[in-house]
Amino acid sequence: MNRTRKQVKETRKPAKMKGFDQYIFFATLLLVAVGIVMVFSASYVNASQRYGDPYHFLKKNVFFAVMGTITMVFMSFLSYKRVEKLRWVVAGTAAVLLVIVLTPLGTSLNGAQRWISIGGMTIMPSEIAKFASIILIAKYIKPKLIQKSLSGAITPLAIAGFFFGMILLQPNLSTAGSIAITAVCMLFAAGMQVRYVIGAVLSAIPAGGLLAFASPYRWKRVTSFLDPFKDELGNGYQVIQSLYALGTGGLFGLGLGRSNEKFLYIPEPQNDFIFAIIGEELGYIGCIMLLMVYVFLIYRCIKVAMNAPDFFSCMLVTGIASQIGVQVLLNVAVVTSSMPPTGIPLPFISYGGTSLVILMAAVGIVLNVSRYSRANEAKARQDKQERIGAE
């Protein structure tokens, strides 16, 4: 093919920066919208009983969703390189808050001290710690070392271990565990050998067993998981009610707003067990469609990571996608009684201001990286067309 000099010159121009990945943006907003609807549906009975206002949780959730959306859009324009530079500020803030929450300034509820009350709002430092650990691990992963030996994983594992230990003191094993699992996912994506990953998984099983055995309430949860009907009014109660909800929903569900279990059968149905209410009202089909949105969101994040401009941004997006995926798997596993009950929210859906805002901020970073990724994709296509034209 014969081309003019002007045409050749135009094809060699660098690709302009592209807009962010709209699929990720709208998938996130869809999950948040579903969360707002389902939190209201699940909570209005509880809110009426406790606060005399059926819209109590709805109003707060809408407020946090608006805050999260503004934060997500802002972060999509803030260069991920700025996040890289501020890594120790974010990590230091998370560490300080994790210390403060263990002092008398922390708020205790049901034997756990996980919140800090400021004015009329509460902050959950462990949610910030998830984000901080991902940024630090993404920065200090050395792919060449990891691919050769386990020594390259020492620093990332030490970072994960620090946050794991601090969160475990609250105690909050589920969140601490999600940080550890996310770290392993990031190391595997960076090239850590499969045998080391398998070794980490196998070593985590007895370690988790020891941690559960060392705590009476955790051990009761393990035994109730093995046979929840042995203690149907105690530790097995919430899981049994969850299974009743999923079973009652059947294939198509009872209909939006028609759940029976939210009438104070499931305690705090708008929180960790909201997936059971979704199953009861929207049925098996509704649950599958929701999970498919999560799969699509994670797939798009992985695609952004694969075309990321540098290794740090690749690991950053990988960590965020892994954290979302890990939380979804753990939450659904608990609700369906596939693992011992533990408190971990369903991303973007469960009620919780800190979790929602931090998650949406993390998605904003993914959107920022996607601007560079799309530019790289466009440049690759341009170079390919140039090579074909030259032939």
Tab-separated table of C-alpha atoms in Angstrom:
chain	number	residue	atom	x	y	z
A	1	MET	CA	0.000	0.000	0.000
A	2	ASN	CA	1.375	3.407	-0.999
A	3	ARG	CA	0.861	6.190	1.545
A	4	THR	CA	1.729	9.879	1.526
A	5	ARG	CA	4.265	11.347	3.978
A	6	LYS	CA	1.405	13.136	5.728
A	7	GLN	CA	-0.396	9.845	6.336
A	8	VAL	CA	2.751	8.223	7.743
A	9	LYS	CA	3.357	11.200	10.013
A	10	GLU	CA	-0.232	11.092	11.321
A	11	THR	CA	-0.039	7.388	12.188
A	12	ARG	CA	3.090	8.006	14.260
A	13	LYS	CA	1.472	10.577	16.516
A	14	PRO	CA	1.187	9.349	20.119
A	15	ALA	CA	-2.301	8.319	21.130
A	16	LYS	CA	-4.192	10.920	23.113
A	17	MET	CA	-5.307	10.134	26.655
A	18	LYS	CA	-8.631	8.319	26.544
A	19	GLY	CA	-11.659	8.595	28.817
A	20	PHE	CA	-12.022	6.104	31.635
A	21	ASP	CA	-13.598	2.669	31.305
A	22	GLN	CA	-17.322	3.404	31.263
A	23	TYR	CA	-18.195	-0.262	31.818
A	24	ILE	CA	-16.472	-0.200	35.220
A	25	PHE	CA	-18.091	3.125	36.081
A	26	PHE	CA	-21.649	2.044	35.289
A	27	ALA	CA	-21.243	-1.461	36.734
A	28	THR	CA	-20.189	0.134	40.014
A	29	LEU	CA	-23.105	2.560	39.968
A	30	LEU	CA	-25.464	-0.328	39.206
A	31	LEU	CA	-24.213	-2.255	42.243
A	32	VAL	CA	-24.531	0.836	44.427
A	33	ALA	CA	-28.092	1.427	43.157
A	34	VAL	CA	-29.020	-2.183	43.900
A	35	GLY	CA	-27.476	-1.727	47.334
A	36	ILE	CA	-29.583	1.356	48.061
A	37	VAL	CA	-32.793	-0.445	47.076
A	38	MET	CA	-31.958	-3.644	48.964
A	39	VAL	CA	-30.709	-1.860	52.097
A	40	PHE	CA	-34.026	-0.007	52.288
A	41	SER	CA	-36.014	-3.169	51.621
A	42	ALA	CA	-34.053	-5.137	54.218
A	43	SER	CA	-33.872	-2.432	56.890
A	44	TYR	CA	-37.140	-0.546	57.071
A	45	VAL	CA	-38.660	-2.914	59.662
A	46	ASN	CA	-35.508	-2.823	61.784
A	47	ALA	CA	-35.233	0.955	61.370
A	48	SER	CA	-38.858	1.468	62.403
A	49	GLN	CA	-38.378	-0.707	65.478
A	50	ARG	CA	-35.105	0.892	66.629
A	51	TYR	CA	-35.352	4.504	65.467
A	52	GLY	CA	-39.028	5.074	64.744
A	53	ASP	CA	-38.070	6.024	61.186
A	54	PRO	CA	-38.279	3.405	58.409
A	55	TYR	CA	-36.051	5.595	56.224
A	56	HIS	CA	-33.219	5.851	58.768
A	57	PHE	CA	-30.773	3.535	56.979
A	58	LEU	CA	-31.963	4.594	53.522
A	59	LYS	CA	-31.160	8.269	54.137
A	60	LYS	CA	-27.709	7.456	55.480
A	61	ASN	CA	-27.004	5.022	52.659
A	62	VAL	CA	-27.993	7.565	49.992
A	63	PHE	CA	-25.725	10.128	51.663
A	64	PHE	CA	-22.763	7.734	51.625
A	65	ALA	CA	-23.528	6.705	48.033
A	66	VAL	CA	-23.428	10.360	46.926
A	67	MET	CA	-20.174	10.884	48.851
A	68	GLY	CA	-18.755	7.723	47.305
A	69	THR	CA	-19.734	8.768	43.785
A	70	ILE	CA	-18.118	12.193	44.211
A	71	THR	CA	-14.988	10.518	45.609
A	72	MET	CA	-14.924	7.989	42.766
A	73	VAL	CA	-15.148	10.702	40.100
A	74	PHE	CA	-12.500	12.791	41.880
A	75	MET	CA	-10.111	9.833	42.138
A	76	SER	CA	-10.639	9.031	38.457
A	77	PHE	CA	-9.013	12.383	37.647
A	78	LEU	CA	-6.297	12.114	40.317
A	79	SER	CA	-3.232	10.454	38.804
A	80	TYR	CA	-2.423	7.051	40.278
A	81	LYS	CA	1.165	8.304	40.480
A	82	ARG	CA	-0.007	10.782	43.109
A	83	VAL	CA	-1.492	7.869	45.037
A	84	GLU	CA	1.875	6.122	44.777
A	85	LYS	CA	3.622	9.170	46.253
A	86	LEU	CA	1.096	9.410	49.082
A	87	ARG	CA	1.327	5.718	49.980
A	88	TRP	CA	2.952	6.297	53.364
A	89	VAL	CA	0.461	9.022	54.235
A	90	VAL	CA	-2.415	6.613	53.558
A	91	ALA	CA	-0.666	3.736	55.361
A	92	GLY	CA	0.289	5.953	58.308
A	93	THR	CA	-3.273	7.225	58.643
A	94	ALA	CA	-4.597	3.662	58.597
A	95	ALA	CA	-2.032	2.540	61.198
A	96	VAL	CA	-2.818	5.453	63.537
A	97	LEU	CA	-6.554	4.796	63.281
A	98	LEU	CA	-5.989	1.083	63.962
A	99	VAL	CA	-4.184	2.050	67.165
A	100	ILE	CA	-6.816	4.625	68.184
A	101	VAL	CA	-9.669	2.153	67.732
A	102	LEU	CA	-8.101	-0.082	70.405
A	103	THR	CA	-8.045	2.767	72.935
A	104	PRO	CA	-11.018	4.118	74.935
A	105	LEU	CA	-11.714	6.336	71.902
A	106	GLY	CA	-12.842	3.235	70.014
A	107	THR	CA	-16.464	2.077	70.057
A	108	SER	CA	-17.196	-1.447	71.259
A	109	LEU	CA	-20.159	-3.488	70.043
A	110	ASN	CA	-20.916	-7.173	70.617
A	111	GLY	CA	-17.462	-7.802	72.070
A	112	ALA	CA	-15.574	-6.209	69.176
A	113	GLN	CA	-13.933	-2.786	69.072
A	114	ARG	CA	-13.857	-1.867	65.386
A	115	TRP	CA	-15.269	1.648	65.110
A	116	ILE	CA	-14.322	5.226	65.945
A	117	SER	CA	-17.213	7.620	66.553
A	118	ILE	CA	-16.685	11.182	65.370
A	119	GLY	CA	-19.690	13.433	65.858
A	120	GLY	CA	-22.653	11.559	64.492
A	121	MET	CA	-20.557	9.378	62.174
A	122	THR	CA	-18.519	6.240	62.678
A	123	ILE	CA	-15.312	5.278	60.899
A	124	MET	CA	-14.131	1.701	60.458
A	125	PRO	CA	-10.305	1.845	60.262
A	126	SER	CA	-10.003	-1.705	58.928
A	127	GLU	CA	-11.657	-0.593	55.664
A	128	ILE	CA	-8.965	2.067	55.215
A	129	ALA	CA	-6.316	-0.525	56.127
A	130	LYS	CA	-7.460	-2.778	53.248
A	131	PHE	CA	-6.826	0.037	50.809
A	132	ALA	CA	-3.507	1.041	52.421
A	133	SER	CA	-2.167	-2.517	52.327
A	134	ILE	CA	-2.932	-2.811	48.604
A	135	ILE	CA	-1.063	0.424	47.803
A	136	LEU	CA	2.031	-0.574	49.819
A	137	ILE	CA	2.135	-4.131	48.509
A	138	ALA	CA	1.728	-2.890	44.924
A	139	LYS	CA	4.704	-0.589	45.438
A	140	TYR	CA	7.063	-3.092	47.073
A	141	ILE	CA	6.420	-6.219	45.019
A	142	LYS	CA	9.584	-7.082	43.081
A	143	PRO	CA	8.525	-9.360	40.214
A	144	LYS	CA	12.021	-10.556	39.307
A	145	LEU	CA	12.711	-11.664	42.870
A	146	ILE	CA	9.297	-13.273	43.323
A	147	GLN	CA	9.634	-15.308	40.146
A	148	LYS	CA	12.948	-16.742	41.371
A	149	SER	CA	12.370	-17.409	45.065
A	150	LEU	CA	10.146	-16.750	48.040
A	151	SER	CA	12.495	-14.035	49.318
A	152	GLY	CA	10.845	-11.525	46.986
A	153	ALA	CA	7.587	-11.950	48.873
A	154	ILE	CA	8.996	-11.104	52.318
A	155	THR	CA	8.260	-7.354	52.219
A	156	PRO	CA	4.707	-7.680	50.797
A	157	LEU	CA	3.895	-10.432	53.303
A	158	ALA	CA	5.322	-8.340	56.139
A	159	ILE	CA	3.050	-5.453	55.130
A	160	ALA	CA	0.028	-7.759	55.003
A	161	GLY	CA	1.113	-9.341	58.293
A	162	PHE	CA	1.272	-5.967	60.052
A	163	PHE	CA	-2.261	-4.992	59.070
A	164	PHE	CA	-3.453	-8.555	59.708
A	165	GLY	CA	-2.141	-8.428	63.267
A	166	MET	CA	-3.516	-4.965	64.033
A	167	ILE	CA	-7.001	-5.860	62.771
A	168	LEU	CA	-6.932	-9.208	64.565
A	169	LEU	CA	-6.602	-7.346	67.882
A	170	GLN	CA	-10.062	-5.767	67.445
A	171	PRO	CA	-10.837	-8.751	66.927
A	172	ASN	CA	-11.824	-9.019	63.253
A	173	LEU	CA	-10.452	-12.220	61.731
A	174	SER	CA	-12.569	-12.021	58.570
A	175	THR	CA	-11.252	-8.613	57.478
A	176	ALA	CA	-7.709	-9.537	58.495
A	177	GLY	CA	-8.017	-12.737	56.477
A	178	SER	CA	-9.284	-10.875	53.406
A	179	ILE	CA	-6.142	-8.701	53.482
A	180	ALA	CA	-3.927	-11.821	53.628
A	181	ILE	CA	-5.806	-13.517	50.767
A	182	THR	CA	-5.628	-10.358	48.645
A	183	ALA	CA	-1.865	-10.167	49.241
A	184	VAL	CA	-1.428	-13.757	48.034
A	185	CYS	CA	-3.540	-13.002	44.931
A	186	MET	CA	-1.312	-10.026	44.137
A	187	LEU	CA	1.852	-12.082	44.619
A	188	PHE	CA	0.512	-14.806	42.357
A	189	ALA	CA	-0.364	-12.228	39.680
A	190	ALA	CA	3.176	-10.837	40.008
A	191	GLY	CA	4.622	-14.235	39.126
A	192	MET	CA	5.070	-16.098	42.402
A	193	GLN	CA	5.443	-19.818	41.727
A	194	VAL	CA	2.325	-21.955	42.110
A	195	ARG	CA	3.980	-24.240	44.670
A	196	TYR	CA	4.457	-21.284	47.011
A	197	VAL	CA	0.821	-20.247	46.564
A	198	ILE	CA	-0.328	-23.782	47.359
A	199	GLY	CA	2.007	-23.806	50.358
A	200	ALA	CA	0.520	-20.521	51.594
A	201	VAL	CA	-3.007	-21.904	51.287
A	202	LEU	CA	-2.136	-25.161	53.045
A	203	SER	CA	-0.367	-23.338	55.871
A	204	ALA	CA	-3.303	-20.949	56.280
A	205	ILE	CA	-5.702	-23.809	57.087
A	206	PRO	CA	-4.040	-24.958	60.354
A	207	ALA	CA	-3.216	-21.341	61.239
A	208	GLY	CA	-6.869	-20.408	60.896
A	209	GLY	CA	-7.826	-23.455	62.947
A	210	LEU	CA	-5.475	-22.417	65.761
A	211	LEU	CA	-6.825	-18.854	65.765
A	212	ALA	CA	-10.370	-20.185	65.914
A	213	PHE	CA	-9.543	-22.662	68.686
A	214	ALA	CA	-7.793	-19.942	70.722
A	215	SER	CA	-10.994	-17.874	70.831
A	216	PRO	CA	-14.129	-19.424	72.417
A	217	TYR	CA	-16.582	-17.431	70.306
A	218	ARG	CA	-14.744	-18.282	67.070
A	219	TRP	CA	-14.655	-21.953	67.995
A	220	LYS	CA	-18.389	-21.903	68.671
A	221	ARG	CA	-18.884	-20.498	65.188
A	222	VAL	CA	-16.851	-23.353	63.693
A	223	THR	CA	-18.828	-26.015	65.580
A	224	SER	CA	-22.136	-24.326	64.694
A	225	PHE	CA	-21.076	-24.330	61.030
A	226	LEU	CA	-20.582	-28.106	61.136
A	227	ASP	CA	-24.151	-28.527	62.410
A	228	PRO	CA	-26.034	-25.231	62.813
A	229	PHE	CA	-29.218	-27.002	63.964
A	230	LYS	CA	-27.444	-28.227	67.109
A	231	ASP	CA	-27.589	-24.664	68.408
A	232	GLU	CA	-30.483	-23.283	66.404
A	233	LEU	CA	-31.277	-20.513	68.893
A	234	GLY	CA	-27.631	-19.598	69.507
A	235	ASN	CA	-24.641	-19.533	67.151
A	236	GLY	CA	-26.485	-21.375	64.397
A	237	TYR	CA	-29.519	-19.079	64.433
A	238	GLN	CA	-28.416	-16.480	61.861
A	239	VAL	CA	-27.187	-19.059	59.349
A	240	ILE	CA	-30.386	-21.110	59.698
A	241	GLN	CA	-32.526	-18.035	59.064
A	242	SER	CA	-30.337	-17.203	56.080
A	243	LEU	CA	-30.888	-20.659	54.613
A	244	TYR	CA	-34.626	-20.336	55.239
A	245	ALA	CA	-34.601	-17.037	53.329
A	246	LEU	CA	-32.715	-18.483	50.353
A	247	GLY	CA	-34.918	-21.575	50.299
A	248	THR	CA	-38.134	-19.550	50.509
A	249	GLY	CA	-37.044	-17.328	47.629
A	250	GLY	CA	-36.756	-20.254	45.258
A	251	LEU	CA	-36.099	-19.549	41.592
A	252	PHE	CA	-37.809	-16.171	41.132
A	253	GLY	CA	-38.182	-14.898	44.708
A	254	LEU	CA	-41.163	-13.590	46.664
A	255	GLY	CA	-40.914	-10.161	45.075
A	256	LEU	CA	-39.111	-6.946	46.007
A	257	GLY	CA	-40.051	-5.838	49.528
A	258	ARG	CA	-41.823	-9.099	50.405
A	259	SER	CA	-39.168	-10.761	52.544
A	260	ASN	CA	-40.371	-12.437	55.727
A	261	GLU	CA	-36.930	-12.889	57.325
A	262	LYS	CA	-36.337	-9.136	57.576
A	263	PHE	CA	-39.136	-8.961	60.161
A	264	LEU	CA	-36.489	-9.231	62.891
A	265	TYR	CA	-35.727	-12.904	62.195
A	266	ILE	CA	-32.295	-12.060	60.745
A	267	PRO	CA	-30.566	-9.557	63.062
A	268	GLU	CA	-29.313	-6.470	61.168
A	269	PRO	CA	-30.433	-7.823	57.756
A	270	GLN	CA	-29.046	-4.758	55.950
A	271	ASN	CA	-25.478	-5.678	56.887
A	272	ASP	CA	-23.511	-8.875	56.240
A	273	PHE	CA	-26.541	-11.084	55.527
A	274	ILE	CA	-28.206	-8.848	52.971
A	275	PHE	CA	-27.513	-11.460	50.268
A	276	ALA	CA	-30.025	-13.722	52.039
A	277	ILE	CA	-32.710	-11.029	51.705
A	278	ILE	CA	-31.771	-10.611	48.032
A	279	GLY	CA	-32.200	-14.349	47.553
A	280	GLU	CA	-35.560	-14.343	49.314
A	281	GLU	CA	-36.975	-11.377	47.391
A	282	LEU	CA	-35.326	-11.770	43.980
A	283	GLY	CA	-34.720	-15.519	43.992
A	284	TYR	CA	-31.973	-17.629	42.502
A	285	ILE	CA	-32.193	-15.733	39.207
A	286	GLY	CA	-31.699	-12.399	40.959
A	287	CYS	CA	-28.687	-13.720	42.889
A	288	ILE	CA	-27.063	-15.055	39.730
A	289	MET	CA	-27.617	-11.774	37.881
A	290	LEU	CA	-26.058	-9.846	40.771
A	291	LEU	CA	-23.047	-12.153	40.866
A	292	MET	CA	-22.647	-11.779	37.098
A	293	VAL	CA	-22.350	-7.999	37.545
A	294	TYR	CA	-19.531	-8.635	40.028
A	295	VAL	CA	-17.850	-11.016	37.583
A	296	PHE	CA	-18.137	-8.443	34.806
A	297	LEU	CA	-16.711	-5.684	37.021
A	298	ILE	CA	-13.747	-7.826	38.058
A	299	TYR	CA	-13.167	-8.891	34.445
A	300	ARG	CA	-13.008	-5.263	33.307
A	301	CYS	CA	-10.610	-4.456	36.158
A	302	ILE	CA	-8.353	-7.345	35.113
A	303	LYS	CA	-8.411	-6.050	31.545
A	304	VAL	CA	-7.304	-2.627	32.817
A	305	ALA	CA	-4.516	-4.270	34.840
A	306	MET	CA	-3.279	-6.209	31.807
A	307	ASN	CA	-2.895	-2.989	29.807
A	308	ALA	CA	-1.654	-0.841	32.690
A	309	PRO	CA	1.179	1.602	31.912
A	310	ASP	CA	3.558	0.247	34.578
A	311	PHE	CA	3.949	-2.539	37.107
A	312	PHE	CA	2.760	-0.510	40.101
A	313	SER	CA	-0.544	0.427	38.459
A	314	CYS	CA	-0.971	-3.169	37.291
A	315	MET	CA	-0.571	-4.479	40.845
A	316	LEU	CA	-2.727	-1.688	42.264
A	317	VAL	CA	-5.678	-2.562	40.038
A	318	THR	CA	-5.067	-6.290	40.594
A	319	GLY	CA	-5.212	-5.765	44.355
A	320	ILE	CA	-8.442	-3.766	44.191
A	321	ALA	CA	-10.085	-6.354	41.920
A	322	SER	CA	-8.873	-9.162	44.196
A	323	GLN	CA	-10.221	-7.455	47.314
A	324	ILE	CA	-13.656	-7.058	45.733
A	325	GLY	CA	-13.653	-10.667	44.552
A	326	VAL	CA	-12.473	-12.045	47.909
A	327	GLN	CA	-15.167	-10.143	49.791
A	328	VAL	CA	-17.899	-11.364	47.446
A	329	LEU	CA	-16.760	-14.992	47.768
A	330	LEU	CA	-16.471	-14.854	51.566
A	331	ASN	CA	-19.818	-13.108	52.024
A	332	VAL	CA	-21.735	-15.474	49.754
A	333	ALA	CA	-19.986	-18.481	51.321
A	334	VAL	CA	-21.100	-17.405	54.797
A	335	VAL	CA	-24.691	-16.672	53.750
A	336	THR	CA	-24.991	-20.053	52.017
A	337	SER	CA	-23.350	-21.841	54.994
A	338	SER	CA	-20.375	-22.908	52.882
A	339	MET	CA	-17.955	-21.668	55.557
A	340	PRO	CA	-18.155	-20.671	59.246
A	341	PRO	CA	-20.086	-17.445	59.841
A	342	THR	CA	-17.931	-14.348	59.873
A	343	GLY	CA	-18.612	-10.659	59.455
A	344	ILE	CA	-17.633	-9.389	56.028
A	345	PRO	CA	-19.821	-7.048	53.947
A	346	LEU	CA	-21.019	-7.624	50.409
A	347	PRO	CA	-19.159	-4.953	48.362
A	348	PHE	CA	-21.266	-1.924	47.346
A	349	ILE	CA	-24.419	-3.639	48.657
A	350	SER	CA	-24.194	-4.094	52.434
A	351	TYR	CA	-24.900	-1.061	54.589
A	352	GLY	CA	-21.745	0.684	55.798
A	353	GLY	CA	-20.504	4.175	55.036
A	354	THR	CA	-16.750	3.666	55.381
A	355	SER	CA	-16.793	0.498	53.286
A	356	LEU	CA	-18.843	2.077	50.498
A	357	VAL	CA	-16.849	5.313	50.237
A	358	ILE	CA	-13.456	3.551	50.372
A	359	LEU	CA	-14.502	0.951	47.787
A	360	MET	CA	-15.772	3.610	45.414
A	361	ALA	CA	-12.578	5.610	45.903
A	362	ALA	CA	-10.617	2.460	44.990
A	363	VAL	CA	-12.737	2.034	41.849
A	364	GLY	CA	-11.943	5.673	41.047
A	365	ILE	CA	-8.245	4.759	41.023
A	366	VAL	CA	-9.008	1.868	38.664
A	367	LEU	CA	-10.830	4.333	36.399
A	368	ASN	CA	-7.787	6.613	36.429
A	369	VAL	CA	-5.478	3.753	35.443
A	370	SER	CA	-7.980	2.766	32.741
A	371	ARG	CA	-7.366	6.117	31.038
A	372	TYR	CA	-3.731	5.111	30.493
A	373	SER	CA	-4.691	1.515	29.658
A	374	ARG	CA	-7.085	2.596	26.937
A	375	ALA	CA	-4.422	4.925	25.555
A	376	ASN	CA	-1.994	1.984	25.468
A	377	GLU	CA	-4.565	-0.172	23.677
A	378	ALA	CA	-5.192	2.559	21.115
A	379	LYS	CA	-1.444	3.042	20.584
A	380	ALA	CA	-0.963	-0.714	20.115
A	381	ARG	CA	-3.707	-0.794	17.486
A	382	GLN	CA	-2.159	2.229	15.805
A	383	ASP	CA	1.267	0.585	15.698
A	384	LYS	CA	-0.247	-2.614	14.320
A	385	GLN	CA	-2.023	-0.721	11.556
A	386	GLU	CA	1.213	1.085	10.769
A	387	ARG	CA	3.112	-2.210	10.465
A	388	ILE	CA	0.416	-3.701	8.231
A	389	GLY	CA	0.394	-0.574	6.078
A	390	ALA	CA	4.197	-0.656	5.759
A	391	GLU	CA	4.002	-4.198	4.447
